[in-house]
Short mmCIF file of C-alpha atoms in Angstrom, two decimals:
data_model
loop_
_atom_site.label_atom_id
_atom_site.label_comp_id
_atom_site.label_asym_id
_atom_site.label_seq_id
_atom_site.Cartn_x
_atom_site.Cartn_y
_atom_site.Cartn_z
CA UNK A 21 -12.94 -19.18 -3.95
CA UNK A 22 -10.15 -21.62 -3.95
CA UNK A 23 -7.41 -20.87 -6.95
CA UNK A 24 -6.74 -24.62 -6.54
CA UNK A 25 -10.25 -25.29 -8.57
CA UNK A 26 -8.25 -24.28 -11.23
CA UNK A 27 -5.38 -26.68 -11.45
CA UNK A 28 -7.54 -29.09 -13.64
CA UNK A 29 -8.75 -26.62 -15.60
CA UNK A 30 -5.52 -25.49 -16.89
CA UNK A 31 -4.34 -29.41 -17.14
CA UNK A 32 -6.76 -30.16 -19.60
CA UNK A 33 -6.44 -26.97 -21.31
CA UNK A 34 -6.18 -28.66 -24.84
CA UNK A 35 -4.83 -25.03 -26.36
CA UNK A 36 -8.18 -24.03 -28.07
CA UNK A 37 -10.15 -22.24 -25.40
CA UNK A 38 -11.18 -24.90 -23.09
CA UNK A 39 -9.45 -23.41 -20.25
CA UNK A 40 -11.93 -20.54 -21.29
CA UNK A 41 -14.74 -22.19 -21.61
CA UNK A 42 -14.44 -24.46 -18.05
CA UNK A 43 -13.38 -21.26 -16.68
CA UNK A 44 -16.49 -19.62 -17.19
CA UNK A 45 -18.96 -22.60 -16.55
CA UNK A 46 -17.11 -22.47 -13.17
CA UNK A 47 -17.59 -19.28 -12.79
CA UNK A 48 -21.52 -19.34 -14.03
CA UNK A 49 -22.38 -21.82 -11.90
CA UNK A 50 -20.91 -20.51 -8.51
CA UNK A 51 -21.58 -16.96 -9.02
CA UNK A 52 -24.71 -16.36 -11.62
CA UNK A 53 -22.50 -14.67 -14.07
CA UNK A 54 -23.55 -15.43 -18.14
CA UNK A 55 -19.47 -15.67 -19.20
CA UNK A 56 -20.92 -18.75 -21.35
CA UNK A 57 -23.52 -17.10 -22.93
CA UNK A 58 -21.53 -14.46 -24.00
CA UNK A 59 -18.94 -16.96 -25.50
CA UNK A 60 -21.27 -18.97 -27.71
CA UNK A 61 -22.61 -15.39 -29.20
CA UNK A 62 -19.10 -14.49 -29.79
CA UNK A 63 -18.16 -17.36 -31.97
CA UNK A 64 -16.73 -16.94 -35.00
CA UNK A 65 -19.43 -18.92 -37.36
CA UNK A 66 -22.42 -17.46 -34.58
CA UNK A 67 -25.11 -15.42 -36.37
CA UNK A 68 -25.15 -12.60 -34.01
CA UNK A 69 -21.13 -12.11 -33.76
CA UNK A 70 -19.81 -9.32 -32.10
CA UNK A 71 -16.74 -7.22 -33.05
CA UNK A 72 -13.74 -7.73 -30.57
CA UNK A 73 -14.85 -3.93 -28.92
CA UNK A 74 -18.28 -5.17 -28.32
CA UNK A 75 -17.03 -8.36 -27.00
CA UNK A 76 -15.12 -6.14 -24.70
CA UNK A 77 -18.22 -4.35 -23.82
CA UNK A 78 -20.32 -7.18 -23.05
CA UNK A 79 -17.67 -8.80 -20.81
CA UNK A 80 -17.49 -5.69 -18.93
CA UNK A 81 -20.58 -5.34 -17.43
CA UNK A 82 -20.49 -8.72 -16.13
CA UNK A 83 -17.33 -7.36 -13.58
CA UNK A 84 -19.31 -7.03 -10.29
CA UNK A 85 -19.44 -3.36 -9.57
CA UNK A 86 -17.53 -3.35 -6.14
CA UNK A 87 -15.05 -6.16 -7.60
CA UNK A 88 -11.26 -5.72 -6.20
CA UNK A 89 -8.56 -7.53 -8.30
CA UNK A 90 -6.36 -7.41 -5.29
CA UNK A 91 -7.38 -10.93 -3.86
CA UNK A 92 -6.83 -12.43 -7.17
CA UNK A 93 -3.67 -10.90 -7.97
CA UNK A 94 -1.90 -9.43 -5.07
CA UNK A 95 -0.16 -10.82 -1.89
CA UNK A 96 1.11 -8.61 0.91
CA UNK A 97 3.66 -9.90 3.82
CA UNK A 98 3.70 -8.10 7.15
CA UNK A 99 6.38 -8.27 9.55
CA UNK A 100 4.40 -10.83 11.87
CA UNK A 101 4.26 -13.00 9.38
CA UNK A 102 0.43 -12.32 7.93
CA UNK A 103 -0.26 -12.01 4.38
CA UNK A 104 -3.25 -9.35 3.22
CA UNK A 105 -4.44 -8.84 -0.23
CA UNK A 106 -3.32 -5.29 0.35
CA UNK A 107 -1.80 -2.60 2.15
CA UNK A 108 -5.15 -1.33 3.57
CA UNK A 109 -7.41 -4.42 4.11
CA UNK A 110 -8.47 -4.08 7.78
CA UNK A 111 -5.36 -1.40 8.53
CA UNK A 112 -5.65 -0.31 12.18
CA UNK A 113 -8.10 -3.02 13.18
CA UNK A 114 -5.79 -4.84 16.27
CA UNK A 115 -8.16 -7.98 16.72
CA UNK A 116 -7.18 -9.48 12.86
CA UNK A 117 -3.19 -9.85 14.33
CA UNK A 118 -4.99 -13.08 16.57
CA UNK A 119 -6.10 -16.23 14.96
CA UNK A 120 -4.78 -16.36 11.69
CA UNK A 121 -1.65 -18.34 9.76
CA UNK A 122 1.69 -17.09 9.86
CA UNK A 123 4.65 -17.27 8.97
CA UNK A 124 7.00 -19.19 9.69
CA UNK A 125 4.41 -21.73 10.79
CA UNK A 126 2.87 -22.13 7.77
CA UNK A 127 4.47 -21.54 4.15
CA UNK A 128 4.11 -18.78 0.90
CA UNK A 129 1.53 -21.05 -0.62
CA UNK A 130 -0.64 -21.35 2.40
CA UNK A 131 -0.55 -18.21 3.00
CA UNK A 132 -2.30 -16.97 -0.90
CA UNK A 133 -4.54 -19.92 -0.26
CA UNK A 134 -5.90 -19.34 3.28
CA UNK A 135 -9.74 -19.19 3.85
CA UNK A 136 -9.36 -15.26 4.56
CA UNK A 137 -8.58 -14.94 0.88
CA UNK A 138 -11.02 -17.45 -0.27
CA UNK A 139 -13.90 -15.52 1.64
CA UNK A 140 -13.01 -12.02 -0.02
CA UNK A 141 -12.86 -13.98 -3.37
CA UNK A 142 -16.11 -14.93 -3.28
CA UNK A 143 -17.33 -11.82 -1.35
CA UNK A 144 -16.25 -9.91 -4.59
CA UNK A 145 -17.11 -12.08 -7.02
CA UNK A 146 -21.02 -11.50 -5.73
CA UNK A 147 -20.47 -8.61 -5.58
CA UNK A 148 -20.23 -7.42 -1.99
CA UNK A 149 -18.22 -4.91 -0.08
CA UNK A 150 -16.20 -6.23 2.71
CA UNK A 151 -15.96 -4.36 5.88
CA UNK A 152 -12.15 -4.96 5.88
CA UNK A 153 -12.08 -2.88 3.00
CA UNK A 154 -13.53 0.60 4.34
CA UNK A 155 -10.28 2.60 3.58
CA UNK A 156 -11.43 2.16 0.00
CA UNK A 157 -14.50 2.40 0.26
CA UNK A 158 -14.57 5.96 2.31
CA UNK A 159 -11.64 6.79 -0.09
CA UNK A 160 -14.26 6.37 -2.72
CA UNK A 161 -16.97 8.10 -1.14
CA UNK A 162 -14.50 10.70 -0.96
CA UNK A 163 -14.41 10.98 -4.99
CA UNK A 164 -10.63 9.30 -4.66
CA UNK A 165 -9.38 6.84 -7.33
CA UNK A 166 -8.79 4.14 -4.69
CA UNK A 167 -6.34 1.33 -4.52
CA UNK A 168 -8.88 -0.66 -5.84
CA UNK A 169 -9.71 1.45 -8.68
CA UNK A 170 -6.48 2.44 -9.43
CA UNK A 171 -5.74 -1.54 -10.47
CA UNK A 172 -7.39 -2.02 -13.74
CA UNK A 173 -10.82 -0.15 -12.30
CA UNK A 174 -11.55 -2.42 -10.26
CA UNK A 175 -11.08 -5.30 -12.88
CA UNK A 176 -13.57 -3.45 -15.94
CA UNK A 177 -10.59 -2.12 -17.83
CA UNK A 178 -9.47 -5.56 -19.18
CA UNK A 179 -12.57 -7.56 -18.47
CA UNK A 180 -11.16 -10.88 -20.38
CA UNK A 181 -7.94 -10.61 -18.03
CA UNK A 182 -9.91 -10.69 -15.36
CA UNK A 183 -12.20 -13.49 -15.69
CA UNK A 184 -9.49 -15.59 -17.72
CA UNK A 185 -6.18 -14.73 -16.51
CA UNK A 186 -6.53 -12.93 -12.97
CA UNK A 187 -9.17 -14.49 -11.56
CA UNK A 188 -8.12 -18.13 -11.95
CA UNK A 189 -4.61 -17.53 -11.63
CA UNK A 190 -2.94 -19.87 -9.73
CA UNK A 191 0.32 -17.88 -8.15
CA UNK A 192 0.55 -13.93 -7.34
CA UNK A 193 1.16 -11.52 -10.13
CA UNK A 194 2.54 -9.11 -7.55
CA UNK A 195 3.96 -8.72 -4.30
CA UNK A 196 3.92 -6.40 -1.75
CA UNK A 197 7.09 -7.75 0.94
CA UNK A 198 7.12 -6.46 4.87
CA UNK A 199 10.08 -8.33 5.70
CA UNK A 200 10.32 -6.88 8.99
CA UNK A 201 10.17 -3.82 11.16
CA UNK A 202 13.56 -3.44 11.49
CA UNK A 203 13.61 0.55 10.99
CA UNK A 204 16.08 3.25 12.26
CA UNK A 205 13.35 5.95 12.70
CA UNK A 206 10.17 6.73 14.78
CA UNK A 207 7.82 8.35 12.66
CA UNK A 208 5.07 10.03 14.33
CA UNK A 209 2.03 8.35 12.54
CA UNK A 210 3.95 5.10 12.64
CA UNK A 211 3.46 2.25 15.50
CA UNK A 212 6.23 -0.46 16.81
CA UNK A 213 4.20 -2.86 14.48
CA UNK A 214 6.20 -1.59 11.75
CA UNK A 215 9.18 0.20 13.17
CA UNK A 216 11.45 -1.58 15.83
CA UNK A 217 12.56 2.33 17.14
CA UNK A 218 9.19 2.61 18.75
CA UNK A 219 9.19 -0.81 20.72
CA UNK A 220 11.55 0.70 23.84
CA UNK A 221 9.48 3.97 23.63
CA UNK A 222 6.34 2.70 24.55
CA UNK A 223 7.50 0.03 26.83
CA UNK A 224 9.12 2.66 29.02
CA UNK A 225 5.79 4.93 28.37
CA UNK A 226 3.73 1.63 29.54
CA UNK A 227 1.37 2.38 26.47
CA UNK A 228 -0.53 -0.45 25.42
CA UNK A 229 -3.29 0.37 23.07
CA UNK A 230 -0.75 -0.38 19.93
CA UNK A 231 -0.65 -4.15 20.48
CA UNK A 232 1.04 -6.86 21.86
CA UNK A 233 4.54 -5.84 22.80
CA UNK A 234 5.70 -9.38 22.38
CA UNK A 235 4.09 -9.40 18.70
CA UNK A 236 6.65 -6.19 18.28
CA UNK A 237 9.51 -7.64 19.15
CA UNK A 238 8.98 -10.77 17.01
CA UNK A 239 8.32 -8.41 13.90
CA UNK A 240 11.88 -7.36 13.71
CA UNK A 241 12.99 -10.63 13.02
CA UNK A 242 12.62 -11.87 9.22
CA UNK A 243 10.42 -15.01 8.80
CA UNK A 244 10.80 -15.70 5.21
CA UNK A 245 14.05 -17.65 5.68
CA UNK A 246 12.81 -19.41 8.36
CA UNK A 247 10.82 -22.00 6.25
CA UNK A 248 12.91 -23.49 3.56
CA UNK A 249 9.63 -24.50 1.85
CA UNK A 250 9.50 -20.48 0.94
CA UNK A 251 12.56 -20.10 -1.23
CA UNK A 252 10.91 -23.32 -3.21
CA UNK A 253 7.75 -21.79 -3.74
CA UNK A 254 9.36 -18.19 -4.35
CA UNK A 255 10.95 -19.87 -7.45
CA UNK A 256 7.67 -21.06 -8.86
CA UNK A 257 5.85 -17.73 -8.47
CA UNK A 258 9.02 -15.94 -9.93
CA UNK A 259 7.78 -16.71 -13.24
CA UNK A 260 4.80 -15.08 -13.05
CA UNK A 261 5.39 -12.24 -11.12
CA UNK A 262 6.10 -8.90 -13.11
CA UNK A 263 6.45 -6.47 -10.14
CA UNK A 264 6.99 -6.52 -6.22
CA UNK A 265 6.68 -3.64 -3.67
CA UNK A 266 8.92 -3.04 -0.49
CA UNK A 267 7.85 -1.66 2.22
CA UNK A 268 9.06 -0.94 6.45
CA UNK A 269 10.13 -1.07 8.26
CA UNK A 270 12.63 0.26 6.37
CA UNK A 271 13.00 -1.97 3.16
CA UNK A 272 16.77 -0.99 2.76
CA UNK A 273 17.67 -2.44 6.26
CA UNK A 274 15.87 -5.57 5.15
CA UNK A 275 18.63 -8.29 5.38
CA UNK A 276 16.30 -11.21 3.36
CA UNK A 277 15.90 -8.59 0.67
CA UNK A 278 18.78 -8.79 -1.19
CA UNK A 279 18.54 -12.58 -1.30
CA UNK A 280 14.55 -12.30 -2.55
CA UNK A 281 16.01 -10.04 -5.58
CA UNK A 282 18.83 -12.94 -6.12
CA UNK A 283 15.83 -15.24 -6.79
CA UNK A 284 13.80 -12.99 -9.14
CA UNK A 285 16.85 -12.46 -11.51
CA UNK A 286 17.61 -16.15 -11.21
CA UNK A 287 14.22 -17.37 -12.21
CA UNK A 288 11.92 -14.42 -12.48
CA UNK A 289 11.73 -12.09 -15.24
CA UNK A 290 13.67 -9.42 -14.15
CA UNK A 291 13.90 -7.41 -17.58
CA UNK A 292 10.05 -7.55 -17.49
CA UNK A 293 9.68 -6.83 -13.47
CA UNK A 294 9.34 -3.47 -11.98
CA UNK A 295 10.40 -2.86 -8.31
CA UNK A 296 8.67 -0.36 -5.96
CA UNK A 297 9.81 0.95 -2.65
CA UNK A 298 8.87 3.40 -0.07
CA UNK A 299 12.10 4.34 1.42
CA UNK A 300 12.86 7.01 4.41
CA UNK A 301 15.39 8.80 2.66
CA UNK A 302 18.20 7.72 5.50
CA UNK A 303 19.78 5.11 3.14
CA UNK A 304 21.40 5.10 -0.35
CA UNK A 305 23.96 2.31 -0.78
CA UNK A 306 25.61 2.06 -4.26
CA UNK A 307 25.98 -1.79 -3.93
CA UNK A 308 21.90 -1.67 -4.26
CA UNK A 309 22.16 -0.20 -8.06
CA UNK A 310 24.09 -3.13 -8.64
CA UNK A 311 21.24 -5.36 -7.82
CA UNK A 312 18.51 -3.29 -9.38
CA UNK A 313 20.17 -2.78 -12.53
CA UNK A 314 18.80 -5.90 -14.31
CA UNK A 315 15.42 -4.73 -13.78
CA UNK A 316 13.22 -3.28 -15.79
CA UNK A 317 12.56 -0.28 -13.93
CA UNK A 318 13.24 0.47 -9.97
CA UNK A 319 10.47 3.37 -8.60
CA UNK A 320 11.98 5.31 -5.28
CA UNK A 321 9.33 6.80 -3.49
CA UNK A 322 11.03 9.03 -0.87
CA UNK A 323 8.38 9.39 2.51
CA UNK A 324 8.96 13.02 2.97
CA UNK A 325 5.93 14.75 4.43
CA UNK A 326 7.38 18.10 5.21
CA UNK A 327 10.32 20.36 5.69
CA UNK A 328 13.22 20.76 8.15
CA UNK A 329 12.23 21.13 11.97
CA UNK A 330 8.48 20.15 11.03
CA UNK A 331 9.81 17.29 9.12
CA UNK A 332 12.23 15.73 11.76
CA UNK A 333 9.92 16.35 13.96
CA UNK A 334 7.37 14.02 12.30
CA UNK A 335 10.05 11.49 11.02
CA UNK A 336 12.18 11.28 14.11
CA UNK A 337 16.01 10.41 13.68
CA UNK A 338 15.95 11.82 10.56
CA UNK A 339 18.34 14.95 9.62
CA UNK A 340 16.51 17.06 6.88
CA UNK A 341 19.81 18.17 4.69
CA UNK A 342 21.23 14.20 4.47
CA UNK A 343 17.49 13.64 3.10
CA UNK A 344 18.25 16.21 0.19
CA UNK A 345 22.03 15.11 0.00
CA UNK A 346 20.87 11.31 -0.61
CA UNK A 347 18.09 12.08 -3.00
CA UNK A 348 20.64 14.09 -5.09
CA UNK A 349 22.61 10.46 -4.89
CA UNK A 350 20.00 8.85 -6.09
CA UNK A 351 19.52 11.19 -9.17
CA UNK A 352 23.52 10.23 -9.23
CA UNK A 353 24.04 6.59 -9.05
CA UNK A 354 20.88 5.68 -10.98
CA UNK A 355 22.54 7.40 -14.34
CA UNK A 356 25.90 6.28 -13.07
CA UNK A 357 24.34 2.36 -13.02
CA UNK A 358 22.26 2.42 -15.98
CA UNK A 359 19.06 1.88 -13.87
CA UNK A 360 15.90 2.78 -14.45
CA UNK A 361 14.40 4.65 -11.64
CA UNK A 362 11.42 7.39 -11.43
CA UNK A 363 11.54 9.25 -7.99
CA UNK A 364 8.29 10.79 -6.45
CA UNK A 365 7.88 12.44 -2.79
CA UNK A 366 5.37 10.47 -1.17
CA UNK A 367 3.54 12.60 0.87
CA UNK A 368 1.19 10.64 3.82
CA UNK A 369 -1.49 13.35 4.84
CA UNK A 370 -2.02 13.82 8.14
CA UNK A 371 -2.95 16.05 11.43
CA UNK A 372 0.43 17.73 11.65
CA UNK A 373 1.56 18.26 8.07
CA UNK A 374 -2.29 18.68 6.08
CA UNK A 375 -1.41 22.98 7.01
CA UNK A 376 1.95 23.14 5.50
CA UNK A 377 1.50 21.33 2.60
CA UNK A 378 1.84 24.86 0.32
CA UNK A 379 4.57 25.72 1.68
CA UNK A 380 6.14 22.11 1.26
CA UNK A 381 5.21 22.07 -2.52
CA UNK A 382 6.76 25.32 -3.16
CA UNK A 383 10.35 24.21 -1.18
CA UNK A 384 10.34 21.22 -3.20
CA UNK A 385 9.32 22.47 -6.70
CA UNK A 386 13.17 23.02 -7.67
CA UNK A 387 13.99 19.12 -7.54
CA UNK A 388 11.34 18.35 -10.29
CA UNK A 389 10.04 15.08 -8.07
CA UNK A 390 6.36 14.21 -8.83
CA UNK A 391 4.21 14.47 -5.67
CA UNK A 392 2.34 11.67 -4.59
CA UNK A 393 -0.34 12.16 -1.67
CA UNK A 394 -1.17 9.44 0.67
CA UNK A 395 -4.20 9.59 3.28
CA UNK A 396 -3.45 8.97 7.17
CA UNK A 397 -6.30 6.19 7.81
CA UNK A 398 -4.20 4.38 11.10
CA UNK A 399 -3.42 5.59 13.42
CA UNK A 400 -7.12 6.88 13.57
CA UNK A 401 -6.41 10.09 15.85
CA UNK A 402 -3.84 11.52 12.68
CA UNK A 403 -6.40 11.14 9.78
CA UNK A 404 -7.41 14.82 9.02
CA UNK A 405 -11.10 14.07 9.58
CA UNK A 406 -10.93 14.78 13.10
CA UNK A 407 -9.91 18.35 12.72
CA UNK A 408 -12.71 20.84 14.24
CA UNK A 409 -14.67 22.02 11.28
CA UNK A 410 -13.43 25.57 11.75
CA UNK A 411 -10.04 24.35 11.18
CA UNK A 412 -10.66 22.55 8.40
CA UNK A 413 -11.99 25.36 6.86
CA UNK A 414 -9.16 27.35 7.37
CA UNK A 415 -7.30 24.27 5.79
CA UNK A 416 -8.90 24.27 2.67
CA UNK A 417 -8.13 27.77 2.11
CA UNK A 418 -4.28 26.64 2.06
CA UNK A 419 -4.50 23.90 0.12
CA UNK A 420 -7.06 25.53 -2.49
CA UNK A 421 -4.44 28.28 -2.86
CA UNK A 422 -1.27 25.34 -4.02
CA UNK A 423 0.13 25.64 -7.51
CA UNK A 424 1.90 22.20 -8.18
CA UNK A 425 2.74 23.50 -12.00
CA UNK A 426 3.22 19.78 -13.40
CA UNK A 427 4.27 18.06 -10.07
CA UNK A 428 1.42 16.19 -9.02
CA UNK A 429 1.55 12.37 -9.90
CA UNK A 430 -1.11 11.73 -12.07
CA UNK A 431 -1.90 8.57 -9.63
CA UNK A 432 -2.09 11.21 -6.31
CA UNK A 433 -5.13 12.31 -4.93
CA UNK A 434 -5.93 15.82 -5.93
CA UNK A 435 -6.35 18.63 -3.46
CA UNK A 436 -10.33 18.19 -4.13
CA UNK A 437 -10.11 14.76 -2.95
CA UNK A 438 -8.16 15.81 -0.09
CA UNK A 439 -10.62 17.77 1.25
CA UNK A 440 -13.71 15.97 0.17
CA UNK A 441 -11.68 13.27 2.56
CA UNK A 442 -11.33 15.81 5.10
CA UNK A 443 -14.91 16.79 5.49
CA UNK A 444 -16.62 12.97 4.67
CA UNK A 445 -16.90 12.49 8.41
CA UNK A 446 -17.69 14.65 11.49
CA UNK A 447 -14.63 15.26 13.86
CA UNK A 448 -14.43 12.93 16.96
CA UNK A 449 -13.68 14.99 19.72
CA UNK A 450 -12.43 11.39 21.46
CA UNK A 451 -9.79 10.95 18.64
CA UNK A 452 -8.76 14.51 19.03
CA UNK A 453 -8.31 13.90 22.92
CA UNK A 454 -6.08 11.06 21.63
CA UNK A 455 -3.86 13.25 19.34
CA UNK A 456 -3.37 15.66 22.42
CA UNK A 457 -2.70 12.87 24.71
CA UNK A 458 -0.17 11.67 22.59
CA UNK A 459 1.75 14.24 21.57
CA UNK A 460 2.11 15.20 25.11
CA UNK A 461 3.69 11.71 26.47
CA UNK A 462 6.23 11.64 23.35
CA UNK A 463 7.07 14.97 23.29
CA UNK A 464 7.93 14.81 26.65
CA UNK A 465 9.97 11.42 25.87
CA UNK A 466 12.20 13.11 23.05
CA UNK A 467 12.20 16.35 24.37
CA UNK A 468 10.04 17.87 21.37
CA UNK A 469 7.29 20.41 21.49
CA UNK A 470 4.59 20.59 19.46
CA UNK A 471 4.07 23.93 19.70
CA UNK A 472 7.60 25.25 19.14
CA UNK A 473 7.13 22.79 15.83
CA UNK A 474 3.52 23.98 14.42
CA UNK A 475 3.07 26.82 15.81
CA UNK A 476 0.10 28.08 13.32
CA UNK A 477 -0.95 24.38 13.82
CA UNK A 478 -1.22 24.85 17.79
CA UNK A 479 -3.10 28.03 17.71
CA UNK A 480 -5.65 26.34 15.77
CA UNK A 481 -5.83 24.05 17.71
CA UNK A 482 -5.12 24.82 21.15
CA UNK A 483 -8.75 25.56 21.98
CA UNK A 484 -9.61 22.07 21.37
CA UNK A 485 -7.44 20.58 23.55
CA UNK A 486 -9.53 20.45 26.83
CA UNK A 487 -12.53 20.78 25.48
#
């Protein structure tokens, strides 16, 4: 579906519904919905009238079940220049980096209206469930509130703003910005597509299963500046945009990200826009609550997945006390700048940490952050699905045993989706070949030792490993 259908519609919008009604003739016609129908019965002077709840109700069950508001709504920059409707459309499928528009060849507005997003427009709109969408559909399967779900159900929460405001909506509503790699760590379930650290490790290594090396390198240099047309078109969508997500690299090191927030305040709505950032906990620069003070609310999520050895260990370069000192500065300079800013933990689930994660919970109670859990889908040999069954069930046990008291983010997968996750699908012995494989070669590269690290882990495990 092309949102440029809609540019007449809203030009002869005379201000009494006919936006409305074209809107849903359009949509009738192309996707055997009955949006008109349900209009003429809802007329004010119709005999069979329905109150505003049963409007609501009616509208509702024309929202295809597997419908995804993301393509509609959402647009995602990666460091190479791509746009996705989201952070886990086709994640961890290499082939999708070839063949498609990038910046800075092509501009902002090409990007939201290329025929990848036109094809998963229509694909939801009838109904269907594309394959570059598994991570929420297994997510699902695994009784998890997906990504999906989590916005607006899937579109059934506010069926009239999504057949009349999301779905013909003509510029993003939200952004989700990978300015670059640039990054000053080398987290373990990470890859040199989105941290410039790993590039010289796995050139040296001569491992080239991650990508193109030559893709890597061009990640950690910013695109959006690059076309002029962007800042243009940035303005326009301003207006409309009420909140924007930065991600890693790492989005403090982000040079074209201060100058994207100068835009927003100058013709965005920034008293109305909410920010949202996955940081690494390295960086806290007071000059930043400057910035995000006009805002009408900044959320810090701090990607902490364990504790001390364990958890510098995982995120490499990383020193475990300046994590705590800067979080405490957070706390600080977000009263000290008037700004607005919940902190959560945001806790990716993987291989190496899944064990731990009681003991993590209980080190972390005393700083009162919400926990957030995130599922390792890419790189496939981390995602806790490949653990032996045996192991897994000694896994549950932990996790079944974790009291968060009033700490878990009501957003966060609960430990029963965790481990419905972790038992959806059979381990693959391959996978778990990979993990082995390597954590050897980098362990031996930084002089770490997996065992020395996770020791409860590695007697689990150990069994497994040449088997």
């Amino acid at each position: 579906m092309d949102k440029k259908t809609f540019i007449p519609i809203f030009q002869n919008d005379d201000g009494a519904g006919s936006a409305v009604w074209y809107t849903s003739e359009y949509l009738d016609n192309n996707y055997d919905l009955q949006l008109v129908d349900i209009i003429k019965k809802t007329k004010p002077k119709a005999v069979n009238k329905y109150t505003d709840q049963e409007y609501t109700e009616i509208l509702r069950e024309q929202v295809p079940d597997n419908f995804c508001l993301y393509p509609f709504t959402h647009f995602q920059l990666d460091p190479d220049g791509r746009a996705r409707p989201c952070c886990k459309y086709k994640v961890g499928d290499p082939t999708w980096q070839k063949d498609v528009p990038k910046l800075p060849d092509v501009n902002l507005d090409d990007l939201w209206n290329q025929d990848e997003f036109q094809s998963l427009r229509d694909q939801f709109l009838r109904n269907e469930r594309p394959t570059g969408c598994k991570a929420c559909w297994d997510e699902e399967a695994a009784g998890m509130k997906s990504m999906r779900l989590v916005r607006e159900q899937g579109g059934k929460e506010h069926p009239h703003a999504t057949f009349y405001h999301h779905i013909p909506r003509l510029y993003p509503k939200t952004l989700d910005l990978k300015l670059s790699n640039l990054c000053n760590l080398k987290c373990r379930i990470c890859t040199p597509f989105l941290s410039s650290q790993w590039i010289n490790e796995i050139k040296i290594l001569e491992v080239n299963d991650m990508g193109d090396h030559s893709t890597f390198v061009s990640n950690s240099r910013e695109k959006f500046s690059a076309n002029p047309e962007n800042e243009e078109i940035l303005k326009t969508w301003a207006k409309t945009i009420d909140f924007m997500e930065f991600y890693g690299g790492e989005p403090l090191m982000q040079q074209e990200h201060d100058d994207i927030l100068k835009i927003m305040v100058e013709h965005g709505n920034p008293s109305t826009t909410g920010l949202y950032y996955n940081t690494n906990t390295t960086i806290c620069k007071e000059e930043l609550f400057k910035i995000w003070q006009p805002f009408k609310e900044v959320y810090i999520n701090f990607s902490i997945d364990d504790i001390e050895k364990r958890f510098e260990y995982q995120r490499y370069n990383a020193i475990w006390n300046e994590s705590l000192d800067n979080i405490q500065k957070y706390k600080e300079l977000a009263i000290k700048h008037n700004v607005n800013m919940p902190l959560r933990l945001y806790v990716t689930v993987g291989i190496l940490n899944v064990l731990y994660l009681k003991e993590f919970v209980e080190r972390m109670k005393p700083l009162g952050i919400p926990i957030l859990f995130n599922m390792v889908h890419y790189p496939h040999h981390y995602s806790i699905v490949n653990l032996p069954t045996k192991v897994k069930d000694v896994v549950k046990e932990k996790l079944l045993a974790i009291d968060f008291g009033n700490l878990l983010d009501p957003y966060s997968p609960t430990i029963d989706n965790i481990t419905n996750f972790m038992y959806g699908s059979e381990s693959n012995p391959e996978l778990l070949k990979t993990f082995f494989h390597k954590t050897k070669i980098h362990d031996e590269f930084r002089k770490d030792s997996f065992s020395e690290t996770f020791p409860e882990l590695y007697e689990l495990l150990k069994d497994y490993e040449l088997t």
